[in-house]
Coordinates of C-alpha atoms in Angstrom, one line a residue:
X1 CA -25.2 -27.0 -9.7
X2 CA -25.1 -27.6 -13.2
X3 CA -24.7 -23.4 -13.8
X4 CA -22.1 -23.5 -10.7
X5 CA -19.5 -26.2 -12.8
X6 CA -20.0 -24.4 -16.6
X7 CA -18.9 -21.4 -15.0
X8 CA -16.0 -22.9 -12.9
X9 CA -15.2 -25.1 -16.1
X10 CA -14.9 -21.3 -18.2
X11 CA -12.7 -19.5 -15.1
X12 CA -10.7 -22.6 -15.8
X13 CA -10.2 -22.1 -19.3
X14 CA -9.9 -18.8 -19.2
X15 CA -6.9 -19.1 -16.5
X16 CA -5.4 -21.6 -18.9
X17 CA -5.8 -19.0 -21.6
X18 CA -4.0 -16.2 -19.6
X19 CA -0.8 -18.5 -18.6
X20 CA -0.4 -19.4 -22.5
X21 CA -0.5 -15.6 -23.2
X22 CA 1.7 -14.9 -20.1
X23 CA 4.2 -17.2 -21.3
X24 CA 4.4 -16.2 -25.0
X25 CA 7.2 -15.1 -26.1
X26 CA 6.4 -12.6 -29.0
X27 CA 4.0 -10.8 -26.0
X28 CA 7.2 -11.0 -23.9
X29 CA 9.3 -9.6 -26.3
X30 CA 7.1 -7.1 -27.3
X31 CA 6.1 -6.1 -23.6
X32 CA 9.8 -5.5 -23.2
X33 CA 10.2 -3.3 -26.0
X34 CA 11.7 0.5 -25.5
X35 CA 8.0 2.4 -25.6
X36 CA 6.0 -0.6 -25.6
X37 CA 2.6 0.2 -26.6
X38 CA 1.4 -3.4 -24.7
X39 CA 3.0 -1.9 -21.4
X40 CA 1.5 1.6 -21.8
X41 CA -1.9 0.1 -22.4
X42 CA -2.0 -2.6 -19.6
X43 CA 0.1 -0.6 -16.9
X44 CA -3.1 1.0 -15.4
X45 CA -4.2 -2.4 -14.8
X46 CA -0.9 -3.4 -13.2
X47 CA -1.0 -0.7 -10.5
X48 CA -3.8 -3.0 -9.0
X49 CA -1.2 -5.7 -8.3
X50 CA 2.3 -4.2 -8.8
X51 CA 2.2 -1.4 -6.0
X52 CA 5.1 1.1 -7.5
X53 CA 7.4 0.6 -9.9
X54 CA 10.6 2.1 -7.1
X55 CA 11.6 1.4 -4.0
X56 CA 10.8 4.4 -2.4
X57 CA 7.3 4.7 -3.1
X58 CA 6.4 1.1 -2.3
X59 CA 8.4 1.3 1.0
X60 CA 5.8 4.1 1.9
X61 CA 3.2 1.7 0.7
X62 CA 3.7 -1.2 2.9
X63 CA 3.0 1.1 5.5
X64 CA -0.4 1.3 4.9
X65 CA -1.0 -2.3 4.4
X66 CA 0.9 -2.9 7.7
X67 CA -1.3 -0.9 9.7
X68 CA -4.2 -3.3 8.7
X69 CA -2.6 -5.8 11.0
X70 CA -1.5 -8.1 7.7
X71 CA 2.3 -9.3 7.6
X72 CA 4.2 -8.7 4.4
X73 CA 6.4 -10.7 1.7
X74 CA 8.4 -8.1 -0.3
X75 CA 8.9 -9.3 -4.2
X76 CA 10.9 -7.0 -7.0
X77 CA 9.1 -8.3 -10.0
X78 CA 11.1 -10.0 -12.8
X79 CA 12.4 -13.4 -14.3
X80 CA 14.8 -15.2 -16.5
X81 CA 17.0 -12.4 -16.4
X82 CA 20.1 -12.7 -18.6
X83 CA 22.0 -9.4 -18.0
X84 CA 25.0 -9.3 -15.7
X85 CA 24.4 -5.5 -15.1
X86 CA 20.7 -6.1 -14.0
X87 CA 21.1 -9.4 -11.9
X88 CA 23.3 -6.8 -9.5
X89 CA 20.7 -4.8 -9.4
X90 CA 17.7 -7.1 -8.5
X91 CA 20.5 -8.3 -6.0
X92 CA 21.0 -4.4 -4.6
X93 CA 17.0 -4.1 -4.6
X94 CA 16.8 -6.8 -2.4
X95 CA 19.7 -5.5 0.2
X96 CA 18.2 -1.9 -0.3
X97 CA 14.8 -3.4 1.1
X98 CA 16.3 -5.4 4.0
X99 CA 18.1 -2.6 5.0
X100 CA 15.2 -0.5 5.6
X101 CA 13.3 0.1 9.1
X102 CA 10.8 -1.8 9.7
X103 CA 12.2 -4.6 7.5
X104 CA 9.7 -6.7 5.9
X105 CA 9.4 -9.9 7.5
X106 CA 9.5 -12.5 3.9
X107 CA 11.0 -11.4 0.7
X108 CA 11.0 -14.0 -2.2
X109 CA 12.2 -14.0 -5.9
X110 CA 13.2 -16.5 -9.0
X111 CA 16.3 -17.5 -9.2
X112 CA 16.2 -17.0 -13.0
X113 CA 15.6 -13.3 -11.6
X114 CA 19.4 -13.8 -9.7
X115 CA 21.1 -15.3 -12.8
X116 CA 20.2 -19.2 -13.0
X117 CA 20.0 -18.3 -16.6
X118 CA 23.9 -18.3 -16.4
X119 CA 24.9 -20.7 -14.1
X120 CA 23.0 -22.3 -10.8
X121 CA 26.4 -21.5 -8.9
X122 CA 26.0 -17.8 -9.2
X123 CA 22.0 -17.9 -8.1
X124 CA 23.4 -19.7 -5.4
X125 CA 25.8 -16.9 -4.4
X126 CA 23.4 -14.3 -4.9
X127 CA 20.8 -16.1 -2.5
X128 CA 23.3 -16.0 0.1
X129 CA 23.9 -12.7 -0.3
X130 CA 20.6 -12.0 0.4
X131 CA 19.8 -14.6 3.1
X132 CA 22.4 -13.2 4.7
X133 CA 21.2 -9.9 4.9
X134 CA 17.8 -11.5 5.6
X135 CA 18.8 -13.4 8.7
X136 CA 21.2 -10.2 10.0
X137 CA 17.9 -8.1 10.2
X138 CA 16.0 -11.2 11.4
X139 CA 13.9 -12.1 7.9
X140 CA 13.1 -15.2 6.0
X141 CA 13.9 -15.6 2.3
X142 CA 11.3 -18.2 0.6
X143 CA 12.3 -19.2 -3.0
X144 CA 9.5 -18.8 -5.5
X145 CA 9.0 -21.7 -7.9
X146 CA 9.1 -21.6 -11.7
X147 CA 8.7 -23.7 -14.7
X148 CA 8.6 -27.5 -14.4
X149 CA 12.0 -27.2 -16.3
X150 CA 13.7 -25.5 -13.6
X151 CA 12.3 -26.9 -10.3
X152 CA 16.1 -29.8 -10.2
X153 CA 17.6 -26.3 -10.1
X154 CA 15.2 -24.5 -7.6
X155 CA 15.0 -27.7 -5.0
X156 CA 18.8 -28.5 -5.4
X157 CA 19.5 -25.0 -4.5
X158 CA 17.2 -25.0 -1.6
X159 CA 18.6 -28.7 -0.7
X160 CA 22.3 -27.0 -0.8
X161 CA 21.9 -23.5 1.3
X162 CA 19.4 -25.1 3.7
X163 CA 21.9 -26.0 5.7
X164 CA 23.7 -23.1 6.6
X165 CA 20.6 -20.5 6.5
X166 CA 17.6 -21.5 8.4
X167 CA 15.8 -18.8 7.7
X168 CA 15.4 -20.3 3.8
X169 CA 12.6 -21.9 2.6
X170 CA 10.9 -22.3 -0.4
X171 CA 7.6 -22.5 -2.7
X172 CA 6.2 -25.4 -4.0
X173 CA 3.4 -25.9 -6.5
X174 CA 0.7 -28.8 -6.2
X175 CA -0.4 -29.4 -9.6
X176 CA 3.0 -30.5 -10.7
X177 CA 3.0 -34.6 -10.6
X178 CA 6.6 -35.0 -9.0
X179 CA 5.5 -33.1 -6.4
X180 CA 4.5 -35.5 -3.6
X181 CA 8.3 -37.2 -4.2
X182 CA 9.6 -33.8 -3.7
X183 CA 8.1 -33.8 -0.4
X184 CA 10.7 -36.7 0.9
X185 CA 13.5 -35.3 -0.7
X186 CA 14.0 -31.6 1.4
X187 CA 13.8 -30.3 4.3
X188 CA 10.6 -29.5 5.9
X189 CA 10.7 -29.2 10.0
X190 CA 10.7 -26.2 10.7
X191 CA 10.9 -24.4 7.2
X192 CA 9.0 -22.1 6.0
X193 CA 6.8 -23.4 2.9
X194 CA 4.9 -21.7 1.1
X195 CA 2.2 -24.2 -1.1
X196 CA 0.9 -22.9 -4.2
X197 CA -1.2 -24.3 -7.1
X198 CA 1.3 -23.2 -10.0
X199 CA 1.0 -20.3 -12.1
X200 CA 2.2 -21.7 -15.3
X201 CA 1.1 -23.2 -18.5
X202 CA 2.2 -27.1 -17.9
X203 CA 1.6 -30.6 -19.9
X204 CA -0.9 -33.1 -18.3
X205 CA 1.8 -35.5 -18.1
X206 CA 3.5 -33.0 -16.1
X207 CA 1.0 -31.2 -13.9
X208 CA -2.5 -31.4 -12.8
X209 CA -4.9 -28.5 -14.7
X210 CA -7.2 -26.2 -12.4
X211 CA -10.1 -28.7 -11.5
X212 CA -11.3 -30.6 -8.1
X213 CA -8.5 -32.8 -8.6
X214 CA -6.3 -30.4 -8.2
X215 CA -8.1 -28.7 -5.4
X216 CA -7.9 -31.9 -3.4
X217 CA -4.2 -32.3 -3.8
X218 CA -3.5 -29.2 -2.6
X219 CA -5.4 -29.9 0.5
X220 CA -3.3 -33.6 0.9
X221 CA -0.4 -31.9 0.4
X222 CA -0.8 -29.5 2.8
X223 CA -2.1 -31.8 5.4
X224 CA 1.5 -33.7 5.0
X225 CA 3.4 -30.6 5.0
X226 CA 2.2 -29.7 8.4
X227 CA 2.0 -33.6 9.6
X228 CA 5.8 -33.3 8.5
X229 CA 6.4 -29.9 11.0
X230 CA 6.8 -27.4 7.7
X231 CA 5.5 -24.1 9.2
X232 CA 3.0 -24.1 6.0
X233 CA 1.8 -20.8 4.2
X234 CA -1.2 -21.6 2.6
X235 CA -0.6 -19.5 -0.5
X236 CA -3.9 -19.2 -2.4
X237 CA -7.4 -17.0 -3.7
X238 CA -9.0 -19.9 -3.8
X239 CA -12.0 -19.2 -1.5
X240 CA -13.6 -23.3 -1.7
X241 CA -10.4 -24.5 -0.9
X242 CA -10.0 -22.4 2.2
X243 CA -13.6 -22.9 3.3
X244 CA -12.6 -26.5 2.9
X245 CA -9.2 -26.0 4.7
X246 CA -11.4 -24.3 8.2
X247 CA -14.2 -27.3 7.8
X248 CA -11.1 -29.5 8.3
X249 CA -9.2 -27.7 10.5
X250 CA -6.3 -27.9 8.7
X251 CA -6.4 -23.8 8.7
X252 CA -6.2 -24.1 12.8
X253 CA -2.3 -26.2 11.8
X254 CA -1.0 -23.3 9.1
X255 CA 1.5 -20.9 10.0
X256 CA -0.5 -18.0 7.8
X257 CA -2.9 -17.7 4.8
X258 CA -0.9 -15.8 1.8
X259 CA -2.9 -14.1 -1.2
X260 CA -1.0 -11.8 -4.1
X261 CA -1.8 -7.8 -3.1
X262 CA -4.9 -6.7 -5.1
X263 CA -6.5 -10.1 -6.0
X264 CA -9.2 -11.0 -3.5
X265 CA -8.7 -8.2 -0.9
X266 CA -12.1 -9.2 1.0
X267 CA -11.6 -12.5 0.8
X268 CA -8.5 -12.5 2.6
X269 CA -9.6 -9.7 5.5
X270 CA -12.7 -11.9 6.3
X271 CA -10.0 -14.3 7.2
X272 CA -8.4 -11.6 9.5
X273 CA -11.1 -10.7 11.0
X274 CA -11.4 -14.4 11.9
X275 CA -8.7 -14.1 13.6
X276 CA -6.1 -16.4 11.4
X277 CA -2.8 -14.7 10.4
X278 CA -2.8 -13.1 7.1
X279 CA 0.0 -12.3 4.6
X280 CA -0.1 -10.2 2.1
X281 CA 2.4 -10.5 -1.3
X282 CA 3.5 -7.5 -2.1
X283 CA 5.2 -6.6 -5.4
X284 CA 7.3 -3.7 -7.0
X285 CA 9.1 -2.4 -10.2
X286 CA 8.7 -2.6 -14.0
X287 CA 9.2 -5.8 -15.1
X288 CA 5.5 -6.9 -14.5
X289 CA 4.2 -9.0 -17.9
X290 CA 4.4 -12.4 -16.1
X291 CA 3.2 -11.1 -13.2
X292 CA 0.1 -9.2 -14.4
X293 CA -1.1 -12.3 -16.4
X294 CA -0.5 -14.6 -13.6
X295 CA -2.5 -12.7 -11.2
X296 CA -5.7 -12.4 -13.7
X297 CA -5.5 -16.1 -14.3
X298 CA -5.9 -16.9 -10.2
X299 CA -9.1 -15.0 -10.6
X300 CA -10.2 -15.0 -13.8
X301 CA -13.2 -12.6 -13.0
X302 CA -10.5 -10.1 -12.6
X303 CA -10.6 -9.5 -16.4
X304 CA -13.5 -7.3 -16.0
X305 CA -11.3 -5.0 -13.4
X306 CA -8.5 -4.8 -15.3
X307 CA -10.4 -3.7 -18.4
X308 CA -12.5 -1.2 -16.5
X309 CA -8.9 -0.1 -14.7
X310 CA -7.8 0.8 -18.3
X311 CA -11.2 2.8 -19.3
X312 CA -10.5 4.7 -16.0
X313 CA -6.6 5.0 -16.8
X314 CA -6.8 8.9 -15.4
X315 CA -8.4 8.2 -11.7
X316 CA -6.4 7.1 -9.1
X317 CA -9.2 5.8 -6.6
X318 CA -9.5 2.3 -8.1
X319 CA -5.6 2.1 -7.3
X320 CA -5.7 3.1 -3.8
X321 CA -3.6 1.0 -2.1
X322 CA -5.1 -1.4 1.0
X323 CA -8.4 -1.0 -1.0
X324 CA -10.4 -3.7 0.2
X325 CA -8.5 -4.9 2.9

């Protein structure tokens, strides 16, 4: 037992260790960089995660995942954008995807990724856009969350356009401390939600660190989420929390179990093969820093495979995508 909590206590740290990287802003700034060394050198382990960088090739990707029987949530990777002429084009990204056949069922983004960097009024106008492109074709949008700074912005949005699109909903994270308030303060019958931990690097006076705590708030959360009628996507790789979640039988209330594409692949199919709905989070394009980091601290372990994906930076098999699934 002992053995068992050093080495969840040091996949704890170490996640702490990869959102403080993640969130660095000389790595950021560097990543970013015309010919960025930092990008050349991690992008073979990105292609575990991030499934193309265009559209065209990750269209023909979800294919493959599809025919595995898993539903999909389409994400074009990126954040805290701050240029006009590239907030249009996350925008046409998104329409681009919706208009293609089949249309994924979920597509999510941040609305710094839709100019909230510039004014919450134009992320708001930009989410209808795409809601409403969404609901013509008969799709949900779910918000994704972001920093604790942000999440008035993110809720008040959701709060605004709730009413007029019901096929919005929107993520929120269970280590932050406000977020059992939250829960009275939006709408929840018959939303999607989509409950996460939080990916981000947060005070302890403002969120909860990786820990049994946290795992146990998660659980009460979601347990009010569906006591409140949310149609709850249990959004997690956490394989103790859903063993916990099917001892309960909380995971006979959820709408679905989410994981991120390329994380724990098995651990999600042997919930499939259980017969319990499955989604899988699929991501695309360039801007992938945040993303890469954040999906190495859910899984720590993952390390390992990223830096043996690097070694291997000239064979394609350990990319495959679906592997595992």
């Amino acid at each position: 037992m002992t053995t068992t909590m050093s080495q969840r206590a040091l996949h704890e740290a170490a996640g702490k260790g990869l959102r403080i990287l993640a969130a660095d802003e000389r790595c950021r700034s560097a990543f970013t960089t015309p010919g960025s060394v930092l990008q050349d050198v991690l992008s073979p382990a990105a292609r575990r995660y991030v499934l193309a960088a265009g559209r065209d090739e990750f269209i023909g990707h979800l294919e493959v995942l599809r025919a595995k029987s898993y539903e999909i949530a389409v994400e074009f990777v990126g954040e805290e954008n701050s240029d006009p002429a590239e907030i249009e084009r996350v925008v046409d990204e998104y329409l681009a995807v919706l208009s293609h056949e089949p249309v994924p069922g979920q597509v999510g983004f941040d609305l710094s990724n839709l100019g909230l960097a510039f004014s919450r009024e134009l992320a708001e106008k930009n989410t209808v856009r795409i809601a409403e492109a969404a609901a013509a074709r008969g799709s949900e949008v779910v918000l994704s969350m972001e920093r604790a700074p942000a999440v008035d912005d993110v809720l008040d949005t959701y709060r605004v356009l709730a009413a007029d699109h019901a096929n919005l909903g929107v993520t929120l994270q269970a280590y932050l401390h406000r977020t059992e308030d939250d829960l009275d303060t939006i709408p929840l019958e018959g939303r999607k939600i989509r409950l996460v931990k939080g990916a981000f690097s947060e005070p302890s006076e403002t969120a909860l660190g990786r820990g049994p705590a946290l795992d146990a708030r998660y659980l009460h959360l979601a347990r009010r989420l569906v006591d409140r009628g949310a149609r709850l996507s249990l959004a997690t790789q956490d394989g103790e929390v859903l063993a916990e979640a099917r001892r309960s039988g909380l995971l006979d209330r959820v709408t679905e179990i989410e994981m991120l594409h390329g994380v724990r692949p098995a651990l999600l199919r042997s919930y499939r093969e259980a017969g319990y709905a499955c989604r899988i989070y699929a991501t695309y394009g360039e801007n992938w820093w945040l993303h890469l980091l954040h999906r190495l601290a859910e899984h720590p372990p993952m390390v390992l495979t990223a830096l043996a994906d690097i070694a291997q930076r000239h064979l394609d098999g350990g990319h495959a995508v679906g592997a595992g699934y």
